[in-house]
GROMACS .gro file of C-alpha atoms in nm:
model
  141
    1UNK     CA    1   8.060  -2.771 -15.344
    2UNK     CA    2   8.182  -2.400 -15.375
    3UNK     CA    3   8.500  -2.288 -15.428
    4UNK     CA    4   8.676  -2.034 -15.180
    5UNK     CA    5   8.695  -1.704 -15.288
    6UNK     CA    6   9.027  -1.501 -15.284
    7UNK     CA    7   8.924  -1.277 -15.060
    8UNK     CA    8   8.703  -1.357 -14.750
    9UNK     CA    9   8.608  -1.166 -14.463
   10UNK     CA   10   8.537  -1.270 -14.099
   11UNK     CA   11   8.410  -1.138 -13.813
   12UNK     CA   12   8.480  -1.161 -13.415
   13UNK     CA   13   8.168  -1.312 -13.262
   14UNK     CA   14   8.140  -0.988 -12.989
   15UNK     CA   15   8.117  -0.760 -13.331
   16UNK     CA   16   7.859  -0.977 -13.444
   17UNK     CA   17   7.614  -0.952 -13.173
   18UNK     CA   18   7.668  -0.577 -13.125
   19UNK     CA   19   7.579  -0.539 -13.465
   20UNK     CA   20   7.321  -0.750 -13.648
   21UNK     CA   21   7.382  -0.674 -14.011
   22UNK     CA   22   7.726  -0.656 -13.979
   23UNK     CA   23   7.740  -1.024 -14.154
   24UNK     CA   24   7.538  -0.911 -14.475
   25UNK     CA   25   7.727  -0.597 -14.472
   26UNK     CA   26   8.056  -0.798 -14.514
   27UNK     CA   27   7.905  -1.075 -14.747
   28UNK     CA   28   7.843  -0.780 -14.984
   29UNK     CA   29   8.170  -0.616 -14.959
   30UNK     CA   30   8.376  -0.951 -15.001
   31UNK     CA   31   8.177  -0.990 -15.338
   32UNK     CA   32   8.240  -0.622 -15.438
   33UNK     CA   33   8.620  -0.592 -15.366
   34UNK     CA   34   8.657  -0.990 -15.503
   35UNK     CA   35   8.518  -0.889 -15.836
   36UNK     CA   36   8.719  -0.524 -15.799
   37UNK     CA   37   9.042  -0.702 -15.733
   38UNK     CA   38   9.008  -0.926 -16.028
   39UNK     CA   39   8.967  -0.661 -16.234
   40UNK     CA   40   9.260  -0.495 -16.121
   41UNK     CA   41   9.412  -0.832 -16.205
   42UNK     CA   42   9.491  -0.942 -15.880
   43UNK     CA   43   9.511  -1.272 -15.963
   44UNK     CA   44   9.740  -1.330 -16.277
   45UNK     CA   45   9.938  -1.588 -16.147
   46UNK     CA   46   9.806  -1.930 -16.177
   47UNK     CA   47  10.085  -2.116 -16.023
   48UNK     CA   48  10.062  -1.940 -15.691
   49UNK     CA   49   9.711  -1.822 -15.597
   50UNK     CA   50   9.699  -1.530 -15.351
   51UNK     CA   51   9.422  -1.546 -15.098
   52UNK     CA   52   9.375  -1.266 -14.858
   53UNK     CA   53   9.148  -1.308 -14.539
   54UNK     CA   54   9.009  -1.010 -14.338
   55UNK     CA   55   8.973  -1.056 -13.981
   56UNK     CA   56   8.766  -0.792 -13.817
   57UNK     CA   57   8.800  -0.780 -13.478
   58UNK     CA   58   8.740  -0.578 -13.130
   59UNK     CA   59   9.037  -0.373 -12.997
   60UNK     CA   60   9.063  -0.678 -12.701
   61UNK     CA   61   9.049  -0.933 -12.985
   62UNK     CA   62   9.288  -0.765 -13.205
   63UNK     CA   63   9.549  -0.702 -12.973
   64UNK     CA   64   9.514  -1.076 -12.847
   65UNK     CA   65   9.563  -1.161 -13.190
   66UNK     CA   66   9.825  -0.932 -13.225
   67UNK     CA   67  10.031  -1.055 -12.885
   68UNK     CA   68   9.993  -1.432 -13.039
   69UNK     CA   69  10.167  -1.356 -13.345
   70UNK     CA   70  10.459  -1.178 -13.182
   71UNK     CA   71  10.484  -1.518 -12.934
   72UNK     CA   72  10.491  -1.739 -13.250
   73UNK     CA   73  10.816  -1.484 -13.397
   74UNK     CA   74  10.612  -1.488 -13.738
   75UNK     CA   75  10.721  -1.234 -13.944
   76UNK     CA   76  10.430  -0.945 -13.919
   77UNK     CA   77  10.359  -0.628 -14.141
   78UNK     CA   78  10.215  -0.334 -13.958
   79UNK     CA   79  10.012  -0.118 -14.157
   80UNK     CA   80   9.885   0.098 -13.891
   81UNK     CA   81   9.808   0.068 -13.515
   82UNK     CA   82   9.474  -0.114 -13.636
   83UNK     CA   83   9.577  -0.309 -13.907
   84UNK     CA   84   9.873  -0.562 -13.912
   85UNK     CA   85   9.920  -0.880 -14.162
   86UNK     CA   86  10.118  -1.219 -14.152
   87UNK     CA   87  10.196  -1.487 -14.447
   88UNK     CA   88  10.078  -1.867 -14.442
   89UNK     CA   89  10.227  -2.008 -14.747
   90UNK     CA   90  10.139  -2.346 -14.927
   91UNK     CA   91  10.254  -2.534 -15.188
   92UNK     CA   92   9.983  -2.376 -15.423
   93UNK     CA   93   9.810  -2.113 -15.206
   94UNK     CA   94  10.029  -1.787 -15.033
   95UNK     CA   95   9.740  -1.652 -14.749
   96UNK     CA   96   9.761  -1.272 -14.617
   97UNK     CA   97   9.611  -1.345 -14.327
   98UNK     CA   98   9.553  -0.979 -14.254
   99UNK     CA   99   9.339  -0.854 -13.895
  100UNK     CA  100   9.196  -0.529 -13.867
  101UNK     CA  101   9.091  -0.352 -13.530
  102UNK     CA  102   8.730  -0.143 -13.466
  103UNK     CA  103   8.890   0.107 -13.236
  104UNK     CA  104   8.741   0.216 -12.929
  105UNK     CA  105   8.628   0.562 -13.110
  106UNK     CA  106   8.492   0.407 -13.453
  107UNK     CA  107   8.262   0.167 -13.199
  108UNK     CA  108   8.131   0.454 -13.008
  109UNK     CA  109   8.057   0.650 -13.321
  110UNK     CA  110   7.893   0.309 -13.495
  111UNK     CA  111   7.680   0.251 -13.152
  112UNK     CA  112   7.546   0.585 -13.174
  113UNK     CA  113   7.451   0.603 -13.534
  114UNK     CA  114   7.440   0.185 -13.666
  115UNK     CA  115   7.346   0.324 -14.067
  116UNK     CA  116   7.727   0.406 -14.120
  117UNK     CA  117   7.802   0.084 -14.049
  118UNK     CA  118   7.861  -0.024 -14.441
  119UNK     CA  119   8.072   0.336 -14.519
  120UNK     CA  120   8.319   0.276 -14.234
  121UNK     CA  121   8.351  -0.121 -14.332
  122UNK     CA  122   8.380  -0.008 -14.699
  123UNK     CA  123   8.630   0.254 -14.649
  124UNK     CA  124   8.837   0.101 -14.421
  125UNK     CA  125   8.853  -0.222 -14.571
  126UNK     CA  126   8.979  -0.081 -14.876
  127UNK     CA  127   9.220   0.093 -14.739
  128UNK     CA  128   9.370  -0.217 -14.622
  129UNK     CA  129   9.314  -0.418 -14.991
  130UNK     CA  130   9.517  -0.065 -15.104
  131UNK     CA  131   9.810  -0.105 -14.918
  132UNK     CA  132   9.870  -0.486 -14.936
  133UNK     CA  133   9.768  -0.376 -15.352
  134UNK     CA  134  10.093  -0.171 -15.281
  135UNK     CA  135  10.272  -0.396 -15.073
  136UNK     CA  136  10.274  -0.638 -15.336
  137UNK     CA  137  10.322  -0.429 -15.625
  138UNK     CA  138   9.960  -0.510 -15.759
  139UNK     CA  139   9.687  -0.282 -15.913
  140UNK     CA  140   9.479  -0.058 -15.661
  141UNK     CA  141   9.111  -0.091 -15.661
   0.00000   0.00000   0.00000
């Protein structure tokens, strides 16, 4: 059996079959910032383990996403227009469920020219891990 990593990333399903490496792309860049975080001792605190899932998502799907949360009166961080983040606490785990929009522009630019796919993923998904790194007064990787 393997253990969950602190940090996963998923993918919407219309992302995935625009772009076929866009799964190994992420698989490689959850390993990367999952080691980079634990250096940056992310994860000191044994009595409450923080997770942090990255949803990737369409504009449509995002904003879906987005509209559900309001509806369920969680308490939401916005980060950006693109990037917003919620809590799901357990008794062990606290979750940053955290989703993350491929606007309209950053498509069109990735269907004309598919190699920058990893840059853009890399650089905007550490972004993100930077400002929840701030949010929560940990190191920045």
């Amino acid at each position: 059996m393997t253990e969950q990593l602190p940090i996963s990333i998923s993918v919407c399903d219309d992302l995935v079959q625009q772009f076929t490496k866009i799964r190994s792309v992420c698989n490689k860049l959850e390993a990367q910032f999952n080691f980079q975080t634990m250096t940056a001792n992310w994860y000191g605190n044994e009595e409450v383990v923080l997770s942090v899932k990255l949803f990737i998502e369409t504009a449509n799907s995002f904003d879906i996403h987005k509209h559900a949360q309001e509806q369920a009166q969680s308490e939401t961080k916005n980060y950006s227009d693109d990037v917003f983040s919620y809590y799901y606490n357990s008794e062990k785990t606290q979750t940053l469920n955290c989703y993350i929009a491929i606007t309209d522009s950053e498509l069109a630019m990735l269907n004309q020219q598919h190699k920058i796919l990893a840059g853009l993923l890399h650089i905007k998904l550490q972004k993100v891990l930077n400002l929840i790194a701030k949010q929560l007064a940990l190191g920045a990787i």
